[in-house]
Amino acid sequence: MSADGRFYLTAAIDYANGMPHLGHALEKIGADTIARYRRLKGEDVHFVIGMDEHGQNIIQSAEQAGLAPQEWVDGIADAFREAWDTLLISQDDFIRTTEPRHHAAVSELIRRIEAAGDLYRGTYEGWYCIRCEAFKAEDELEGEGEEVRCPLHPSREIQWTVEDNWFFRLSAYGDRLLALLDERPEFVLPEIRRNEIRRVLEGGLQDLSVSRALPWGVPWPGAEDEVAYVWIDALTNYLAATGFPAADHTALWPADLHVIGKDITRFHCIYWPAFLMSAGLPLPRTVWAHGFVGYGGRRLSKSEGVSFDLDEAIARHGPEALRYYLLREVPWDADGDITRERFDERYTAELANDLGNLVNRSLSMVERYRDGTVPSQKRRTELDERTDALAEAYVESMDEHLLHHGLQAAFDLASAANGFVTASEPWTLAKSAERSAELDAVLHSLARAIAALAGMLSPFMPRKMASLAARLGLDAPPSPAALEDLDLAGKKVERGDILFPRPE
């Protein structure tokens, strides 16, 4: 955390060449879940997302739409903001690379790199993928001759480019970056991504062209016809959002966590720390690279006929069910796969049945047997022990950013609570006055397990779990890390409407 105790979290800014899709959504939902979990623990989180609005691809997209670049990116930014509002993304800042504060940060970063002697003029000659907005080395490409392609965009042409540019002495930072991985292995997570970066570094680094002869971008200081290469431009958003170069930017910087996709690790784990080292700035603490989401074993791609539209996905069972499903189905440390049918199955089996039924019948029994008031408890039950153990497992997983494991712990608890209802038979206990204390213990344990579930699931489904907490008489979902302080005795409960209605 920063010196004043703030946790600075970022997600990659989205490229403004098209509308938001499920790949964008996976990342923003995951990062938002981390932000909400940290806030639930009482941390002061500053969460930043935004838009990457410069580059050759933006110029082409705007031209095809018959718009000026600024008009184009304004429209795209509005679409992304609307999508994130719908998906309940709780960012504290939405930064755009067309903003004056961002331009100022880029110019200052370049000035510091130049002062360090790490910039020189040269001629770049090589392959450039417009979709990636990146220069590609031979080992990053597939095919030969006229058939050479970027593996991330095989259906798109790649351009042979020759330009006089400014270059950054990236080759001078290979040993320092390898030492960084040795000294701070948590700098790149998960481990598989760190190993990939290590192999790139061990193969040696080439100096990097960091300016482009384009009419759209952050003007290169002192050069009328050049702009900052889109990646030195885009990466600087993390600094710009702190107020850099103002002195008080250190209240946030260095970032605690950058959340990115696995396809841009080279930029974030090699270029970015090298730029910061050159400029004499502290490095972020961790870069977490999540995997890709596919559909039915294939990559999501409209051009290849594999499509699950974001709006359709949201409409299927609502935004919170989609938040839950994506992070339940796609491991946060690996690639994952989704389908419409699997979404329906998860929603019905886990949300409507396992969780929804547990809540409905447990609160109904408190209403029926104890006039809607959670009874006090004279002895702990086996469910209390299971609740504590799974809450602990949840916290451990979430602290390590393994969001899918956190969800597994929550649904293990829902399963345990449903099994506890079956085994304890509260309806039988209610028939015997002599077993009143036993019934009290059962009902209290169930209410406590449901409260724990509201806390565990609130980073994933914030509004639904706020509603669930309110049904237990709580002002907000409790932190799973502080269940020992939770006292539900005497709380008035209200069963309310069905939490997850079954689809018609």
PDB file of C-alpha atoms in Angstrom, residues 89-345:
ATOM      1  CA  ILE A  89     -17.907  -1.395 -11.926  1.00  0.00           C
ATOM      2  CA  SER A  90     -16.933   0.829  -8.991  1.00  0.00           C
ATOM      3  CA  GLN A  91     -14.007   2.802 -10.417  1.00  0.00           C
ATOM      4  CA  ASP A  92     -12.811   5.912  -8.617  1.00  0.00           C
ATOM      5  CA  ASP A  93     -11.377   7.402 -11.803  1.00  0.00           C
ATOM      6  CA  PHE A  94     -11.970   6.950 -15.534  1.00  0.00           C
ATOM      7  CA  ILE A  95      -8.936   8.319 -17.346  1.00  0.00           C
ATOM      8  CA  ARG A  96      -8.689   8.949 -21.074  1.00  0.00           C
ATOM      9  CA  THR A  97      -5.407   9.387 -22.930  1.00  0.00           C
ATOM     10  CA  THR A  98      -6.854  12.407 -24.758  1.00  0.00           C
ATOM     11  CA  GLU A  99      -7.081  14.358 -21.476  1.00  0.00           C
ATOM     12  CA  PRO A 100      -4.660  17.246 -20.754  1.00  0.00           C
ATOM     13  CA  ARG A 101      -3.565  15.636 -17.454  1.00  0.00           C
ATOM     14  CA  HIS A 102      -2.457  12.559 -19.376  1.00  0.00           C
ATOM     15  CA  HIS A 103      -0.563  14.566 -22.007  1.00  0.00           C
ATOM     16  CA  ALA A 104       1.294  16.377 -19.227  1.00  0.00           C
ATOM     17  CA  ALA A 105       2.321  13.095 -17.590  1.00  0.00           C
ATOM     18  CA  VAL A 106       3.566  11.597 -20.877  1.00  0.00           C
ATOM     19  CA  SER A 107       5.612  14.689 -21.700  1.00  0.00           C
ATOM     20  CA  GLU A 108       7.239  14.687 -18.264  1.00  0.00           C
ATOM     21  CA  LEU A 109       8.031  10.964 -18.394  1.00  0.00           C
ATOM     22  CA  ILE A 110       9.707  11.424 -21.782  1.00  0.00           C
ATOM     23  CA  ARG A 111      11.656  14.414 -20.443  1.00  0.00           C
ATOM     24  CA  ARG A 112      13.010  12.337 -17.546  1.00  0.00           C
ATOM     25  CA  ILE A 113      13.930   9.416 -19.798  1.00  0.00           C
ATOM     26  CA  GLU A 114      15.741  11.814 -22.125  1.00  0.00           C
ATOM     27  CA  ALA A 115      17.590  13.356 -19.172  1.00  0.00           C
ATOM     28  CA  ALA A 116      18.782   9.862 -18.247  1.00  0.00           C
ATOM     29  CA  GLY A 117      20.392   9.519 -21.690  1.00  0.00           C
ATOM     30  CA  ASP A 118      18.143   6.661 -22.787  1.00  0.00           C
ATOM     31  CA  LEU A 119      16.738   8.242 -25.985  1.00  0.00           C
ATOM     32  CA  TYR A 120      18.384   8.494 -29.409  1.00  0.00           C
ATOM     33  CA  ARG A 121      17.338   8.957 -33.061  1.00  0.00           C
ATOM     34  CA  GLY A 122      17.292   5.949 -35.357  1.00  0.00           C
ATOM     35  CA  THR A 123      15.458   4.201 -38.167  1.00  0.00           C
ATOM     36  CA  TYR A 124      12.943   1.473 -37.412  1.00  0.00           C
ATOM     37  CA  GLU A 125      12.458  -1.197 -40.036  1.00  0.00           C
ATOM     38  CA  GLY A 126      10.237  -4.178 -39.283  1.00  0.00           C
ATOM     39  CA  TRP A 127       6.735  -5.582 -38.853  1.00  0.00           C
ATOM     40  CA  TYR A 128       4.008  -3.543 -37.188  1.00  0.00           C
ATOM     41  CA  CYS A 129       0.645  -5.007 -36.135  1.00  0.00           C
ATOM     42  CA  ILE A 130      -1.916  -2.219 -36.298  1.00  0.00           C
ATOM     43  CA  ARG A 131      -4.417  -4.180 -34.191  1.00  0.00           C
ATOM     44  CA  CYS A 132      -1.847  -4.648 -31.393  1.00  0.00           C
ATOM     45  CA  GLU A 133      -0.362  -1.203 -32.036  1.00  0.00           C
ATOM     46  CA  ALA A 134       2.970  -2.924 -31.541  1.00  0.00           C
ATOM     47  CA  PHE A 135       6.224  -3.585 -33.352  1.00  0.00           C
ATOM     48  CA  LYS A 136       6.709  -7.338 -33.664  1.00  0.00           C
ATOM     49  CA  ALA A 137       9.962  -9.281 -33.468  1.00  0.00           C
ATOM     50  CA  GLU A 138      10.364 -12.348 -35.681  1.00  0.00           C
ATOM     51  CA  ASP A 139       9.757 -14.719 -32.761  1.00  0.00           C
ATOM     52  CA  GLU A 140       6.386 -13.047 -32.122  1.00  0.00           C
ATOM     53  CA  LEU A 141       5.019 -13.794 -35.604  1.00  0.00           C
ATOM     54  CA  GLU A 142       3.657 -16.770 -37.483  1.00  0.00           C
ATOM     55  CA  GLY A 143       4.164 -17.743 -41.133  1.00  0.00           C
ATOM     56  CA  GLU A 144       6.726 -16.602 -43.646  1.00  0.00           C
ATOM     57  CA  GLY A 145       7.069 -14.068 -46.454  1.00  0.00           C
ATOM     58  CA  GLU A 146       3.772 -12.551 -47.558  1.00  0.00           C
ATOM     59  CA  GLU A 147       1.918 -14.940 -45.215  1.00  0.00           C
ATOM     60  CA  VAL A 148       3.473 -13.586 -42.024  1.00  0.00           C
ATOM     61  CA  ARG A 149       0.821 -12.776 -39.408  1.00  0.00           C
ATOM     62  CA  CYS A 150       0.433 -11.693 -35.788  1.00  0.00           C
ATOM     63  CA  PRO A 151      -0.838 -14.781 -33.900  1.00  0.00           C
ATOM     64  CA  LEU A 152      -3.313 -12.625 -31.968  1.00  0.00           C
ATOM     65  CA  HIS A 153      -4.844 -11.219 -35.164  1.00  0.00           C
ATOM     66  CA  PRO A 154      -4.270 -13.848 -37.870  1.00  0.00           C
ATOM     67  CA  SER A 155      -7.065 -12.509 -40.088  1.00  0.00           C
ATOM     68  CA  ARG A 156      -5.557  -9.003 -40.189  1.00  0.00           C
ATOM     69  CA  GLU A 157      -2.726  -7.757 -42.347  1.00  0.00           C
ATOM     70  CA  ILE A 158       0.556  -6.807 -40.730  1.00  0.00           C
ATOM     71  CA  GLN A 159       2.603  -3.942 -42.159  1.00  0.00           C
ATOM     72  CA  TRP A 160       6.299  -3.740 -42.956  1.00  0.00           C
ATOM     73  CA  THR A 161       7.225  -0.322 -41.580  1.00  0.00           C
ATOM     74  CA  VAL A 162      10.242   1.922 -42.121  1.00  0.00           C
ATOM     75  CA  GLU A 163      10.364   5.135 -40.074  1.00  0.00           C
ATOM     76  CA  ASP A 164      12.838   7.544 -38.530  1.00  0.00           C
ATOM     77  CA  ASN A 165      11.915   7.551 -34.832  1.00  0.00           C
ATOM     78  CA  TRP A 166      13.132   8.166 -31.345  1.00  0.00           C
ATOM     79  CA  PHE A 167      14.428   4.986 -29.724  1.00  0.00           C
ATOM     80  CA  PHE A 168      14.577   3.929 -26.080  1.00  0.00           C
ATOM     81  CA  ARG A 169      17.640   1.968 -24.884  1.00  0.00           C
ATOM     82  CA  LEU A 170      15.615  -1.033 -23.758  1.00  0.00           C
ATOM     83  CA  SER A 171      18.607  -3.321 -24.319  1.00  0.00           C
ATOM     84  CA  ALA A 172      20.360  -1.667 -21.370  1.00  0.00           C
ATOM     85  CA  TYR A 173      17.702  -2.898 -18.927  1.00  0.00           C
ATOM     86  CA  GLY A 174      17.690  -6.670 -19.483  1.00  0.00           C
ATOM     87  CA  ASP A 175      19.915  -7.538 -16.527  1.00  0.00           C
ATOM     88  CA  ARG A 176      18.089  -5.161 -14.200  1.00  0.00           C
ATOM     89  CA  LEU A 177      14.746  -6.655 -15.160  1.00  0.00           C
ATOM     90  CA  LEU A 178      15.996 -10.205 -14.602  1.00  0.00           C
ATOM     91  CA  ALA A 179      17.295  -9.144 -11.191  1.00  0.00           C
ATOM     92  CA  LEU A 180      13.864  -7.635 -10.473  1.00  0.00           C
ATOM     93  CA  LEU A 181      12.185 -11.005 -11.089  1.00  0.00           C
ATOM     94  CA  ASP A 182      14.687 -12.695  -8.758  1.00  0.00           C
ATOM     95  CA  GLU A 183      14.379 -10.128  -5.994  1.00  0.00           C
ATOM     96  CA  ARG A 184      10.638  -9.570  -6.296  1.00  0.00           C
ATOM     97  CA  PRO A 185       8.944 -12.618  -7.825  1.00  0.00           C
ATOM     98  CA  GLU A 186       5.578 -11.103  -6.892  1.00  0.00           C
ATOM     99  CA  PHE A 187       6.218  -8.381  -9.492  1.00  0.00           C
ATOM    100  CA  VAL A 188       4.722 -10.652 -12.186  1.00  0.00           C
ATOM    101  CA  LEU A 189       1.896 -13.023 -11.264  1.00  0.00           C
ATOM    102  CA  PRO A 190       0.767 -15.720 -11.758  1.00  0.00           C
ATOM    103  CA  GLU A 191       3.999 -17.719 -11.971  1.00  0.00           C
ATOM    104  CA  ILE A 192       3.372 -18.944 -15.526  1.00  0.00           C
ATOM    105  CA  ARG A 193       3.426 -15.351 -16.778  1.00  0.00           C
ATOM    106  CA  ARG A 194       6.583 -14.564 -14.820  1.00  0.00           C
ATOM    107  CA  ASN A 195       8.308 -17.526 -16.444  1.00  0.00           C
ATOM    108  CA  GLU A 196       7.232 -16.278 -19.882  1.00  0.00           C
ATOM    109  CA  ILE A 197       8.727 -12.855 -19.176  1.00  0.00           C
ATOM    110  CA  ARG A 198      11.916 -14.439 -17.885  1.00  0.00           C
ATOM    111  CA  ARG A 199      12.343 -16.376 -21.139  1.00  0.00           C
ATOM    112  CA  VAL A 200      11.929 -13.178 -23.165  1.00  0.00           C
ATOM    113  CA  LEU A 201      14.532 -11.401 -21.054  1.00  0.00           C
ATOM    114  CA  GLU A 202      16.971 -14.288 -21.247  1.00  0.00           C
ATOM    115  CA  GLY A 203      16.712 -14.120 -25.041  1.00  0.00           C
ATOM    116  CA  GLY A 204      17.954 -10.508 -24.983  1.00  0.00           C
ATOM    117  CA  LEU A 205      16.196  -7.189 -25.580  1.00  0.00           C
ATOM    118  CA  GLN A 206      16.324  -4.886 -28.604  1.00  0.00           C
ATOM    119  CA  ASP A 207      16.018  -1.134 -28.343  1.00  0.00           C
ATOM    120  CA  LEU A 208      12.452   0.092 -28.771  1.00  0.00           C
ATOM    121  CA  SER A 209      11.060   2.685 -31.173  1.00  0.00           C
ATOM    122  CA  VAL A 210       9.054   5.069 -28.989  1.00  0.00           C
ATOM    123  CA  SER A 211       7.759   7.673 -31.443  1.00  0.00           C
ATOM    124  CA  ARG A 212       5.594   7.476 -34.577  1.00  0.00           C
ATOM    125  CA  ALA A 213       5.061   9.791 -37.543  1.00  0.00           C
ATOM    126  CA  LEU A 214       1.300  10.089 -37.026  1.00  0.00           C
ATOM    127  CA  PRO A 215      -1.115  13.042 -36.803  1.00  0.00           C
ATOM    128  CA  TRP A 216      -3.017  11.690 -33.763  1.00  0.00           C
ATOM    129  CA  GLY A 217      -1.502  11.188 -30.330  1.00  0.00           C
ATOM    130  CA  VAL A 218       0.489  12.882 -27.595  1.00  0.00           C
ATOM    131  CA  PRO A 219       2.932  15.240 -29.376  1.00  0.00           C
ATOM    132  CA  TRP A 220       6.552  14.209 -28.957  1.00  0.00           C
ATOM    133  CA  PRO A 221       8.354  17.016 -27.089  1.00  0.00           C
ATOM    134  CA  GLY A 222      10.202  19.178 -29.606  1.00  0.00           C
ATOM    135  CA  ALA A 223       9.046  17.251 -32.690  1.00  0.00           C
ATOM    136  CA  GLU A 224       6.250  18.730 -34.802  1.00  0.00           C
ATOM    137  CA  ASP A 225       5.402  15.671 -36.875  1.00  0.00           C
ATOM    138  CA  GLU A 226       5.766  12.865 -34.339  1.00  0.00           C
ATOM    139  CA  VAL A 227       3.725  11.530 -31.451  1.00  0.00           C
ATOM    140  CA  ALA A 228       4.580   9.242 -28.567  1.00  0.00           C
ATOM    141  CA  TYR A 229       4.405   5.558 -29.491  1.00  0.00           C
ATOM    142  CA  VAL A 230       1.050   4.296 -28.271  1.00  0.00           C
ATOM    143  CA  TRP A 231       2.514   2.051 -25.584  1.00  0.00           C
ATOM    144  CA  ILE A 232       4.683   4.672 -23.859  1.00  0.00           C
ATOM    145  CA  ASP A 233       1.564   6.829 -24.163  1.00  0.00           C
ATOM    146  CA  ALA A 234      -0.924   4.265 -22.844  1.00  0.00           C
ATOM    147  CA  LEU A 235       1.170   2.897 -19.990  1.00  0.00           C
ATOM    148  CA  THR A 236       1.664   6.370 -18.548  1.00  0.00           C
ATOM    149  CA  ASN A 237      -2.056   6.557 -17.705  1.00  0.00           C
ATOM    150  CA  TYR A 238      -1.273   4.788 -14.424  1.00  0.00           C
ATOM    151  CA  LEU A 239       0.964   7.699 -13.457  1.00  0.00           C
ATOM    152  CA  ALA A 240      -1.307  10.381 -14.921  1.00  0.00           C
ATOM    153  CA  ALA A 241      -4.179   9.189 -12.729  1.00  0.00           C
ATOM    154  CA  THR A 242      -2.079   9.904  -9.618  1.00  0.00           C
ATOM    155  CA  GLY A 243      -1.558  13.542 -10.593  1.00  0.00           C
ATOM    156  CA  PHE A 244       2.016  13.016 -11.805  1.00  0.00           C
ATOM    157  CA  PRO A 245       4.185  15.050 -12.135  1.00  0.00           C
ATOM    158  CA  ALA A 246       2.703  16.992  -9.197  1.00  0.00           C
ATOM    159  CA  ALA A 247       4.526  16.250  -5.954  1.00  0.00           C
ATOM    160  CA  ASP A 248       1.475  14.758  -4.270  1.00  0.00           C
ATOM    161  CA  HIS A 249       1.288  11.913  -6.817  1.00  0.00           C
ATOM    162  CA  THR A 250       3.255   9.830  -4.297  1.00  0.00           C
ATOM    163  CA  ALA A 251       0.100   9.584  -2.190  1.00  0.00           C
ATOM    164  CA  LEU A 252      -0.904   6.871  -4.658  1.00  0.00           C
ATOM    165  CA  TRP A 253       2.205   5.842  -6.564  1.00  0.00           C
ATOM    166  CA  PRO A 254       3.578   3.201  -6.817  1.00  0.00           C
ATOM    167  CA  ALA A 255       0.553   1.151  -7.813  1.00  0.00           C
ATOM    168  CA  ASP A 256      -0.157  -1.879  -5.659  1.00  0.00           C
ATOM    169  CA  LEU A 257      -1.670  -3.912  -8.468  1.00  0.00           C
ATOM    170  CA  HIS A 258      -1.958  -3.631 -12.250  1.00  0.00           C
ATOM    171  CA  VAL A 259      -4.587  -6.052 -13.643  1.00  0.00           C
ATOM    172  CA  ILE A 260      -3.984  -6.817 -17.339  1.00  0.00           C
ATOM    173  CA  GLY A 261      -4.588  -9.510 -19.951  1.00  0.00           C
ATOM    174  CA  LYS A 262      -1.907 -12.076 -20.699  1.00  0.00           C
ATOM    175  CA  ASP A 263      -1.437 -10.685 -24.229  1.00  0.00           C
ATOM    176  CA  ILE A 264       0.092  -7.422 -22.977  1.00  0.00           C
ATOM    177  CA  THR A 265       2.555  -8.725 -20.388  1.00  0.00           C
ATOM    178  CA  ARG A 266       5.581  -7.723 -22.479  1.00  0.00           C
ATOM    179  CA  PHE A 267       4.477  -4.093 -22.421  1.00  0.00           C
ATOM    180  CA  HIS A 268       3.677  -4.049 -18.691  1.00  0.00           C
ATOM    181  CA  CYS A 269       6.427  -6.302 -17.363  1.00  0.00           C
ATOM    182  CA  ILE A 270       9.344  -5.245 -19.611  1.00  0.00           C
ATOM    183  CA  TYR A 271       8.686  -1.875 -21.267  1.00  0.00           C
ATOM    184  CA  TRP A 272       6.866  -0.251 -18.348  1.00  0.00           C
ATOM    185  CA  PRO A 273       9.355  -1.055 -15.573  1.00  0.00           C
ATOM    186  CA  ALA A 274      12.229  -0.110 -17.888  1.00  0.00           C
ATOM    187  CA  PHE A 275      10.633   3.292 -18.593  1.00  0.00           C
ATOM    188  CA  LEU A 276      10.124   3.835 -14.860  1.00  0.00           C
ATOM    189  CA  MET A 277      13.675   2.766 -14.010  1.00  0.00           C
ATOM    190  CA  SER A 278      15.025   5.203 -16.585  1.00  0.00           C
ATOM    191  CA  ALA A 279      12.851   8.019 -15.214  1.00  0.00           C
ATOM    192  CA  GLY A 280      13.915   7.272 -11.630  1.00  0.00           C
ATOM    193  CA  LEU A 281      10.398   6.345 -10.508  1.00  0.00           C
ATOM    194  CA  PRO A 282       9.319   3.489  -8.198  1.00  0.00           C
ATOM    195  CA  LEU A 283       7.937   0.351  -9.833  1.00  0.00           C
ATOM    196  CA  PRO A 284       4.441  -1.038  -9.275  1.00  0.00           C
ATOM    197  CA  ARG A 285       4.332  -3.809  -6.707  1.00  0.00           C
ATOM    198  CA  THR A 286       2.506  -6.456  -8.754  1.00  0.00           C
ATOM    199  CA  VAL A 287       1.313  -6.993 -12.309  1.00  0.00           C
ATOM    200  CA  TRP A 288      -1.378  -9.695 -12.481  1.00  0.00           C
ATOM    201  CA  ALA A 289      -2.039 -11.137 -15.940  1.00  0.00           C
ATOM    202  CA  HIS A 290      -5.330 -12.976 -16.317  1.00  0.00           C
ATOM    203  CA  GLY A 291      -6.134 -15.330 -19.178  1.00  0.00           C
ATOM    204  CA  PHE A 292      -8.615 -15.259 -22.045  1.00  0.00           C
ATOM    205  CA  VAL A 293     -12.270 -16.193 -22.162  1.00  0.00           C
ATOM    206  CA  GLY A 294     -13.350 -18.509 -24.989  1.00  0.00           C
ATOM    207  CA  TYR A 295     -16.691 -19.851 -26.126  1.00  0.00           C
ATOM    208  CA  GLY A 296     -17.288 -23.576 -26.512  1.00  0.00           C
ATOM    209  CA  GLY A 297     -13.614 -24.315 -26.987  1.00  0.00           C
ATOM    210  CA  ARG A 298     -13.032 -21.514 -29.510  1.00  0.00           C
ATOM    211  CA  ARG A 299     -11.825 -17.939 -29.268  1.00  0.00           C
ATOM    212  CA  LEU A 300     -14.586 -15.317 -29.125  1.00  0.00           C
ATOM    213  CA  SER A 301     -14.401 -13.578 -32.497  1.00  0.00           C
ATOM    214  CA  LYS A 302     -17.211 -12.128 -34.597  1.00  0.00           C
ATOM    215  CA  SER A 303     -15.028 -12.347 -37.697  1.00  0.00           C
ATOM    216  CA  GLU A 304     -14.677 -16.091 -37.121  1.00  0.00           C
ATOM    217  CA  GLY A 305     -18.340 -16.612 -36.306  1.00  0.00           C
ATOM    218  CA  VAL A 306     -17.912 -17.196 -32.549  1.00  0.00           C
ATOM    219  CA  SER A 307     -19.984 -14.565 -30.783  1.00  0.00           C
ATOM    220  CA  PHE A 308     -21.689 -13.993 -27.439  1.00  0.00           C
ATOM    221  CA  ASP A 309     -22.608 -10.314 -27.380  1.00  0.00           C
ATOM    222  CA  LEU A 310     -22.050  -8.487 -24.086  1.00  0.00           C
ATOM    223  CA  ASP A 311     -25.534  -6.977 -24.082  1.00  0.00           C
ATOM    224  CA  GLU A 312     -27.048 -10.406 -24.726  1.00  0.00           C
ATOM    225  CA  ALA A 313     -24.969 -11.925 -21.925  1.00  0.00           C
ATOM    226  CA  ILE A 314     -26.105  -9.238 -19.462  1.00  0.00           C
ATOM    227  CA  ALA A 315     -29.759  -9.601 -20.468  1.00  0.00           C
ATOM    228  CA  ARG A 316     -29.718 -13.384 -20.039  1.00  0.00           C
ATOM    229  CA  HIS A 317     -29.807 -13.415 -16.226  1.00  0.00           C
ATOM    230  CA  GLY A 318     -28.859  -9.866 -15.231  1.00  0.00           C
ATOM    231  CA  PRO A 319     -25.526  -8.096 -14.702  1.00  0.00           C
ATOM    232  CA  GLU A 320     -24.740  -9.610 -11.307  1.00  0.00           C
ATOM    233  CA  ALA A 321     -25.353 -13.155 -12.504  1.00  0.00           C
ATOM    234  CA  LEU A 322     -22.937 -12.460 -15.372  1.00  0.00           C
ATOM    235  CA  ARG A 323     -20.327 -11.098 -12.951  1.00  0.00           C
ATOM    236  CA  TYR A 324     -20.677 -14.278 -10.932  1.00  0.00           C
ATOM    237  CA  TYR A 325     -20.661 -16.610 -13.935  1.00  0.00           C
ATOM    238  CA  LEU A 326     -17.572 -15.196 -15.630  1.00  0.00           C
ATOM    239  CA  LEU A 327     -15.463 -15.413 -12.482  1.00  0.00           C
ATOM    240  CA  ARG A 328     -16.901 -18.816 -11.554  1.00  0.00           C
ATOM    241  CA  GLU A 329     -16.230 -20.322 -14.973  1.00  0.00           C
ATOM    242  CA  VAL A 330     -12.988 -18.602 -15.989  1.00  0.00           C
ATOM    243  CA  PRO A 331     -10.035 -19.171 -13.617  1.00  0.00           C
ATOM    244  CA  TRP A 332      -8.460 -15.835 -12.751  1.00  0.00           C
ATOM    245  CA  ASP A 333      -4.988 -17.282 -13.308  1.00  0.00           C
ATOM    246  CA  ALA A 334      -5.664 -19.129 -16.593  1.00  0.00           C
ATOM    247  CA  ASP A 335      -7.834 -19.288 -19.689  1.00  0.00           C
ATOM    248  CA  GLY A 336     -11.459 -20.357 -19.387  1.00  0.00           C
ATOM    249  CA  ASP A 337     -14.460 -21.229 -21.474  1.00  0.00           C
ATOM    250  CA  ILE A 338     -18.116 -20.210 -21.385  1.00  0.00           C
ATOM    251  CA  THR A 339     -21.336 -21.141 -23.177  1.00  0.00           C
ATOM    252  CA  ARG A 340     -24.908 -19.930 -23.003  1.00  0.00           C
ATOM    253  CA  GLU A 341     -26.030 -23.369 -21.821  1.00  0.00           C
ATOM    254  CA  ARG A 342     -23.428 -23.512 -19.055  1.00  0.00           C
ATOM    255  CA  PHE A 343     -24.461 -20.033 -17.924  1.00  0.00           C
ATOM    256  CA  ASP A 344     -28.058 -21.240 -17.602  1.00  0.00           C
ATOM    257  CA  GLU A 345     -26.955 -24.351 -15.692  1.00  0.00           C
TER     258      GLU A 345
END
